[in-house]
Short mmCIF file of C-alpha atoms in Angstrom, two decimals:
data_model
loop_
_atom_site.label_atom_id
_atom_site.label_comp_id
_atom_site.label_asym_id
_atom_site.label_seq_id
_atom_site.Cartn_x
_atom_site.Cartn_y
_atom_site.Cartn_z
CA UNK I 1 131.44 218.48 57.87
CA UNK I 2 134.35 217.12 56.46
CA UNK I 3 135.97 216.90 59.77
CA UNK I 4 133.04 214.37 60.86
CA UNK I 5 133.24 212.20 58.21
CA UNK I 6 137.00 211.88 58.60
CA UNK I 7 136.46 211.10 62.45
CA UNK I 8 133.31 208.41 61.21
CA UNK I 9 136.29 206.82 58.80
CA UNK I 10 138.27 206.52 61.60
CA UNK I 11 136.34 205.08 64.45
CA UNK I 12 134.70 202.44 61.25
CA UNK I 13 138.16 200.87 60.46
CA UNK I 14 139.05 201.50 64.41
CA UNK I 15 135.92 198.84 64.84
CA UNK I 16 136.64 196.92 61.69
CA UNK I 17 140.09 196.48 63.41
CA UNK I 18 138.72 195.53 67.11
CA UNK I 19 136.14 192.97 65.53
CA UNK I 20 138.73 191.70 63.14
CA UNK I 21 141.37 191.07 66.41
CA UNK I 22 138.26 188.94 68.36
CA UNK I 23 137.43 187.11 65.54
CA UNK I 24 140.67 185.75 64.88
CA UNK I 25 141.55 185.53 69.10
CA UNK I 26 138.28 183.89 69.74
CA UNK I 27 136.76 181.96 66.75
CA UNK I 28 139.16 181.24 64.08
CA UNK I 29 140.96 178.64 65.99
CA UNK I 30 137.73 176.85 66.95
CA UNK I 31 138.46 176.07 62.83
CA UNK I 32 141.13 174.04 63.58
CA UNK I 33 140.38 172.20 66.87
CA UNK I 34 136.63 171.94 67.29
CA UNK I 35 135.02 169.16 65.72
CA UNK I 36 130.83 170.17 65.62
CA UNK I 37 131.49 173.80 64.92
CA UNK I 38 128.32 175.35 63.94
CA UNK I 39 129.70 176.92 61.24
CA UNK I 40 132.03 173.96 59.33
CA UNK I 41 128.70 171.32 60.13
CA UNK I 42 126.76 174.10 58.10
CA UNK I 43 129.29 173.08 54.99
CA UNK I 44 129.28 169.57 55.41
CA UNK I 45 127.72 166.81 53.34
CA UNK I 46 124.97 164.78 54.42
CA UNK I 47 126.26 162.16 57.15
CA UNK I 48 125.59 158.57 56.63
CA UNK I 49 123.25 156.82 58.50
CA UNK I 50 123.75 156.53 62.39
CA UNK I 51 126.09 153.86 63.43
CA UNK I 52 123.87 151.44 65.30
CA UNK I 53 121.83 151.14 61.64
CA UNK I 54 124.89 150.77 59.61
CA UNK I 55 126.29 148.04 61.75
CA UNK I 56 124.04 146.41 63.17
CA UNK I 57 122.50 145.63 59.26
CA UNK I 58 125.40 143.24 59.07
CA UNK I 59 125.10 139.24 59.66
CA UNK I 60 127.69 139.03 61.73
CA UNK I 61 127.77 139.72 65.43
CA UNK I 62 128.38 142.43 67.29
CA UNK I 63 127.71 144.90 69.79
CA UNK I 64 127.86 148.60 70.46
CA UNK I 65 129.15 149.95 73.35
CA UNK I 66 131.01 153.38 75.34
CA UNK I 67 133.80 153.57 77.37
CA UNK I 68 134.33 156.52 79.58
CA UNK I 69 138.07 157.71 79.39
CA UNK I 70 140.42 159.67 81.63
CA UNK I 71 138.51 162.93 81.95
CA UNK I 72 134.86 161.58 81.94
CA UNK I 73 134.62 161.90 78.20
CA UNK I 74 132.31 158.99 76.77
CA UNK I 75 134.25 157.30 73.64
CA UNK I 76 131.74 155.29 71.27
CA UNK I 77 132.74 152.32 69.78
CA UNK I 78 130.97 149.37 67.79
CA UNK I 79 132.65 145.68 68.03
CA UNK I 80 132.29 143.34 65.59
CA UNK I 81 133.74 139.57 66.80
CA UNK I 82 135.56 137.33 64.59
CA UNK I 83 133.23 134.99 62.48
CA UNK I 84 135.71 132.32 62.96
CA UNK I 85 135.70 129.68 65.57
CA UNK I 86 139.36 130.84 66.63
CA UNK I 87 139.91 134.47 66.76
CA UNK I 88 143.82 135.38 65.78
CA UNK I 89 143.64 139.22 67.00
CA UNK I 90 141.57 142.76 67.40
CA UNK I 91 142.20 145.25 65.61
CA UNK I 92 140.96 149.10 66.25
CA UNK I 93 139.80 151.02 63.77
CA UNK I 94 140.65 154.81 63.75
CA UNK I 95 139.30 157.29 61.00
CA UNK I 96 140.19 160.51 60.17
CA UNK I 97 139.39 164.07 61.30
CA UNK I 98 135.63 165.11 60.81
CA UNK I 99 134.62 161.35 59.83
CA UNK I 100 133.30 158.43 62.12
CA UNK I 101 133.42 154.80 62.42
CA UNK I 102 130.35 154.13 59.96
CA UNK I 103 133.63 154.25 57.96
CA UNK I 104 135.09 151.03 59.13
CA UNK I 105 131.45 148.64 58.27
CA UNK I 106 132.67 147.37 55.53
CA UNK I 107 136.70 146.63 56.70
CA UNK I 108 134.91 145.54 60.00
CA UNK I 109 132.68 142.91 57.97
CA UNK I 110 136.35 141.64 55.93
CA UNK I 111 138.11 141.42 59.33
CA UNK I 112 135.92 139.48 60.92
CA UNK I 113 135.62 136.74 58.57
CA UNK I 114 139.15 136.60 58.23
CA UNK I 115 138.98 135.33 62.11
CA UNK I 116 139.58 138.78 63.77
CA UNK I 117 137.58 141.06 66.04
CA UNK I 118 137.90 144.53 64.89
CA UNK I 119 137.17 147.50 67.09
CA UNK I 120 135.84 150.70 65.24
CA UNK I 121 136.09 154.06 67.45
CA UNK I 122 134.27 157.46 67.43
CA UNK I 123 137.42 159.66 68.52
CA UNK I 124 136.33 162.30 71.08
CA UNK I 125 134.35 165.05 69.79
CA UNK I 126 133.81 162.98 66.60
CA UNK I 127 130.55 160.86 66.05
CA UNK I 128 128.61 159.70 68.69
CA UNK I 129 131.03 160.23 70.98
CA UNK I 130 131.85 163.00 73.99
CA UNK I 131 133.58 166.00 73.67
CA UNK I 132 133.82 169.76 71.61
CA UNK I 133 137.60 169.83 70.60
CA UNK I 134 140.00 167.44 68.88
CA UNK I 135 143.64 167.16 70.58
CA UNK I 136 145.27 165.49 67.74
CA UNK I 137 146.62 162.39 70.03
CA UNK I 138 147.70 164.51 72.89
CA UNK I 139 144.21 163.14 75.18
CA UNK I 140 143.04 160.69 72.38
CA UNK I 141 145.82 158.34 72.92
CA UNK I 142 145.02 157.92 76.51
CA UNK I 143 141.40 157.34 75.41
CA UNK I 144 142.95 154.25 73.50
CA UNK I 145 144.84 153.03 75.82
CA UNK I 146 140.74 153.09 78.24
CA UNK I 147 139.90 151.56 75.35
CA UNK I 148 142.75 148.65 75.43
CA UNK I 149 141.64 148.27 79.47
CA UNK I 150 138.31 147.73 78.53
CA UNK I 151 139.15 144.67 75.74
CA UNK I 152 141.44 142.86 78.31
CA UNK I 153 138.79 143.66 81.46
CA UNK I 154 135.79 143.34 80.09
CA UNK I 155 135.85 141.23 76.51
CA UNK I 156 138.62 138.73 78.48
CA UNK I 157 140.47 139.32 75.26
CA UNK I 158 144.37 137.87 75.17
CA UNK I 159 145.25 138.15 71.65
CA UNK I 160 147.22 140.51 70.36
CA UNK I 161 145.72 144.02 69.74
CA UNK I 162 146.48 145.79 67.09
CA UNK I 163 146.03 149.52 65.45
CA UNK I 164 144.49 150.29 62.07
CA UNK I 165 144.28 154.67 61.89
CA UNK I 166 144.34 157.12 58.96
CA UNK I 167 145.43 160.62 59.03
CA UNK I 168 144.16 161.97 62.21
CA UNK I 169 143.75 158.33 62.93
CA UNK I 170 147.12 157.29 61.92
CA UNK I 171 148.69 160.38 64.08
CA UNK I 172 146.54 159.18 67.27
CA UNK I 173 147.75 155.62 66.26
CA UNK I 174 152.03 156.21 66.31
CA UNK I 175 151.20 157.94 69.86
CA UNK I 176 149.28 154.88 71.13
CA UNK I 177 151.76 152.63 70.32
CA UNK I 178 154.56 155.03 71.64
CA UNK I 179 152.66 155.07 74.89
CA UNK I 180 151.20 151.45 75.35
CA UNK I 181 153.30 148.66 74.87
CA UNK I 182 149.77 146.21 75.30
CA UNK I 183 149.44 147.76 71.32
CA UNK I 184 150.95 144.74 69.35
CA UNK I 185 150.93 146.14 66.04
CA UNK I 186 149.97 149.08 63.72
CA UNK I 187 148.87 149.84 60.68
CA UNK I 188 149.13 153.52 60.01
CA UNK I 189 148.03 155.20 56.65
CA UNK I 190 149.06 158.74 55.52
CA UNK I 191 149.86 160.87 58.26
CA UNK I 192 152.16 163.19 59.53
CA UNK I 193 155.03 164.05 61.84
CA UNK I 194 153.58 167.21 63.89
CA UNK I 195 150.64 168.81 64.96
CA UNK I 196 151.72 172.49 63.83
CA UNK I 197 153.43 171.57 60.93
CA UNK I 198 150.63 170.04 58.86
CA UNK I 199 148.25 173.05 60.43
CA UNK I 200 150.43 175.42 58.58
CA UNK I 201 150.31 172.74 55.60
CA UNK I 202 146.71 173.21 55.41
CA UNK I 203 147.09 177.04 55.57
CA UNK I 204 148.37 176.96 52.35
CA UNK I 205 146.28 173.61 50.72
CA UNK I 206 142.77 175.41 51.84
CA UNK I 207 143.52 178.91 51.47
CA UNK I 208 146.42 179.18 48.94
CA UNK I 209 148.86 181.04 51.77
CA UNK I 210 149.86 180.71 54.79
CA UNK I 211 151.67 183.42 57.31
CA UNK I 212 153.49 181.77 60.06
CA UNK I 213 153.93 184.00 62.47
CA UNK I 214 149.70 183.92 62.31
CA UNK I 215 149.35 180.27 61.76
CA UNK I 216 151.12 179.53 64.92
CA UNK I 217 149.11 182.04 67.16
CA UNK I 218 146.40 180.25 66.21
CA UNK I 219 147.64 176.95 66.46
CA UNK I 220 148.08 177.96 70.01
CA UNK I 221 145.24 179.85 70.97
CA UNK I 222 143.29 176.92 69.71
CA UNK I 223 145.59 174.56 72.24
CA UNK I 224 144.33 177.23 75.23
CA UNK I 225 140.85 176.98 74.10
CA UNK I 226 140.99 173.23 73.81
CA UNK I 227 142.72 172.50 76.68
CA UNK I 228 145.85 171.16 75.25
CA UNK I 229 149.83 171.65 74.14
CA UNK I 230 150.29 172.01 70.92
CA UNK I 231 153.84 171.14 71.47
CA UNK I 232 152.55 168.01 72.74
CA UNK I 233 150.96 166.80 69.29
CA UNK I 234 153.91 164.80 67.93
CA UNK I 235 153.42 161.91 66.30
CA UNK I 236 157.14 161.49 65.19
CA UNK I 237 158.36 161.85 68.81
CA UNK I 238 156.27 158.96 69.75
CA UNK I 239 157.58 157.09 66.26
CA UNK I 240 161.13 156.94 68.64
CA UNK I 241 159.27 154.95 71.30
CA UNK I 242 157.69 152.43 68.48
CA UNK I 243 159.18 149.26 68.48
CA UNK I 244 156.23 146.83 67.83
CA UNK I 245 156.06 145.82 64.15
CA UNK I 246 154.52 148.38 62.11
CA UNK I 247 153.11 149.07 58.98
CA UNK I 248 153.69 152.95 57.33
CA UNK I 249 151.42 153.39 54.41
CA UNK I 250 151.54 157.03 51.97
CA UNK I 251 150.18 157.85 48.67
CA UNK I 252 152.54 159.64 46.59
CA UNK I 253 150.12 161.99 44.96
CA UNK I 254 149.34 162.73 48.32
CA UNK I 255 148.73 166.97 48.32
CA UNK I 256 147.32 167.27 51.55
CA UNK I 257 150.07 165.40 53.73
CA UNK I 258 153.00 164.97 52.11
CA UNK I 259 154.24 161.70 51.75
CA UNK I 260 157.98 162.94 53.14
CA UNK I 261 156.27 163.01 56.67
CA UNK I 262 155.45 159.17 56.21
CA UNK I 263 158.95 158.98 55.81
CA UNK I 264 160.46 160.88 58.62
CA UNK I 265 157.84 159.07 60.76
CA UNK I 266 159.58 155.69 59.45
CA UNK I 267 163.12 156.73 59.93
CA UNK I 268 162.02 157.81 63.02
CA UNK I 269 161.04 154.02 64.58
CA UNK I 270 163.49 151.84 66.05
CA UNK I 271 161.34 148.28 65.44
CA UNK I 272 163.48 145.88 63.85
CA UNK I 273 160.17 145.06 62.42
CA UNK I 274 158.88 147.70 60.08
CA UNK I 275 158.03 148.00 56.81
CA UNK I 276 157.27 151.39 54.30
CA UNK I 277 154.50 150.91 51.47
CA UNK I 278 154.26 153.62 49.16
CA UNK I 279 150.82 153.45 47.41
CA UNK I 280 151.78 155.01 43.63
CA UNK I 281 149.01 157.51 41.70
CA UNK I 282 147.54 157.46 45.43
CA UNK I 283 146.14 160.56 47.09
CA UNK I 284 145.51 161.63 50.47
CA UNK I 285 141.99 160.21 50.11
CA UNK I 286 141.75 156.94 47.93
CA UNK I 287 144.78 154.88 48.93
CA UNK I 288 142.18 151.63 49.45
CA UNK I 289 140.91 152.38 46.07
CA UNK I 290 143.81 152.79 44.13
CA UNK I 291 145.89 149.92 46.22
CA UNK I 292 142.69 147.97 45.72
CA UNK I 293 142.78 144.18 46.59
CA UNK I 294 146.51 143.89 45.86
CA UNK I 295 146.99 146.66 48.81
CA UNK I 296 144.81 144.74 51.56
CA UNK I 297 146.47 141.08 50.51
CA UNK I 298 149.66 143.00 51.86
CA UNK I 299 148.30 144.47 54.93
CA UNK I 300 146.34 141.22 56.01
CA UNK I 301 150.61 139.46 54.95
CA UNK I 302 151.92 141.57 57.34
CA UNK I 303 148.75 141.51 59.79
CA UNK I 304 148.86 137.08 59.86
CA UNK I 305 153.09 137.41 60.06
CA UNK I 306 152.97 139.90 63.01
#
């Protein structure tokens, strides 16, 4: 009898083990890369409202449309024009990971009656746009770049264009301008320098540890099941090819991306024309509302100069 049980005990944690190894080989990394997972959307707060409603209950005139990018993926994006008879740029909007462009109404609204078009974007697998997995720049900076083709093609646009991203947004935003010299500017708020590095940051933020040797097998498991290098998703590498005029942006309270990246990113770009603001009391998640007015006087200065 006893010799059952013992064998029972065995094949249970022989099991436990198997269905512990598939969980983490096959699901865990979906955590990190895939957007509409069943299972994090189950957490989440109630969205906003969709972003046709949001936008479209604005004054000022716009227009939703999609662009399909490189690999047939369908990128969302609302445009609001300039409410000024001369338009002096377009900026796009870029938000950050799990969030959408209903984010950018009201900055959309301020733009555009400061005389510029701004350009808010759904970032694949994010909103209303295509897509199961986010590549953390490596295939959303080419969707940009569809994105700048469609401006120039299709809106006839010739003034400069310009990037506005946080955190995921801000990453995407440093490889944009890396890769498309049409990108006249950027403004890029607290971000970071590399795609693995700030996964094994989070490790530790979320789950108070992180084991590296684990962190990176799933960091590149998750690359395999969404179709991307890992090794690829480096924002600081592009920072080498920046040399537009560009705007860094970090909180210093900042617990969930350390403001240090900001600055590696910045020592990292060769413009003659950059500049480093360092938003103080700030966190990873309030740097308009702390900055408050004072903060968006100096990135609409360095918006009109550049």
């Amino acid at each position: 009898m006893k010799h059952k049980k013992r064998n029972y005990l065995r094949i249970s944690i022989l099991l436990f083990l198997l269905l512990g190894f598939l969980f983490l080989h096959f699901y865990v990394p979906r955590f990190i890369t895939e957007i509409k997972n069943p299972l994090i959307e189950s957490f989440k707060r109630k969205q906003p409202p969709q972003t046709k409603d949001s936008f479209q209950n604005t004054s000022l005139q716009g227009k939703e449309f999609q662009i399909t990018s490189f690999d047939d993926t369908t990128i969302s994006c609302y445009l609001t024009y300039s409410n000024l008879p001369v338009t002096k740029g377009t900026i796009i909007l870029l938000h950050g990971i799990r969030s959408r462009k209903e984010h950018f109404v009201a900055l959309s609204q301020h733009l555009s009656l400061l005389g510029y078009n701004a350009v808010a974007v759904d970032l694949r697998a994010h909103g209303q746009s295509g897509g199961t997995h986010c590549t953390f720049g490596v295939k959303e900076k080419k969707d940009i770049s569809k994105l700048v083709d469609y401006l120039v093609e299709k809106e006839k646009i010739t003034t400069p264009i310009g990037v506005w991203g946080q955190s995921l947004g801000g990453a995407i935003g440093l490889q944009a301008l890396g890769n498309d010299k049409r990108i006249a500017f950027g403004i890029i708020e607290s971000t970071f320098t590399d795609f693995e590095t700030i996964t094994h940051d989070y490790f530790q933020f979320h789950l108070g540890f992180n084991f590296k040797p684990l962190t990176h097998y799933l960091v590149h498991r998750a690359g395999k099941i969404a179709d991307f290098n890992p090794e690829e998703a480096k924002p600081i590498a592009y920072c080498e090819k920046i040399t537009q005029p560009i705007l860094l942006v970090h909180g210093n309270q900042d617990q969930r991306i350390h403001i240090q990246y900001a600055k590696e990113n910045y020592a990292a770009i060769p413009s003659s024309q950059k500049e480093f603001l360092e938003i103080n009391q700030a966190n990873h998640l309030n740097v308009w509302k702390v900055g408050g007015k004072i903060y968006f006087d100096k990135v609409m200065a360095f918006i009109e100069k550049n």
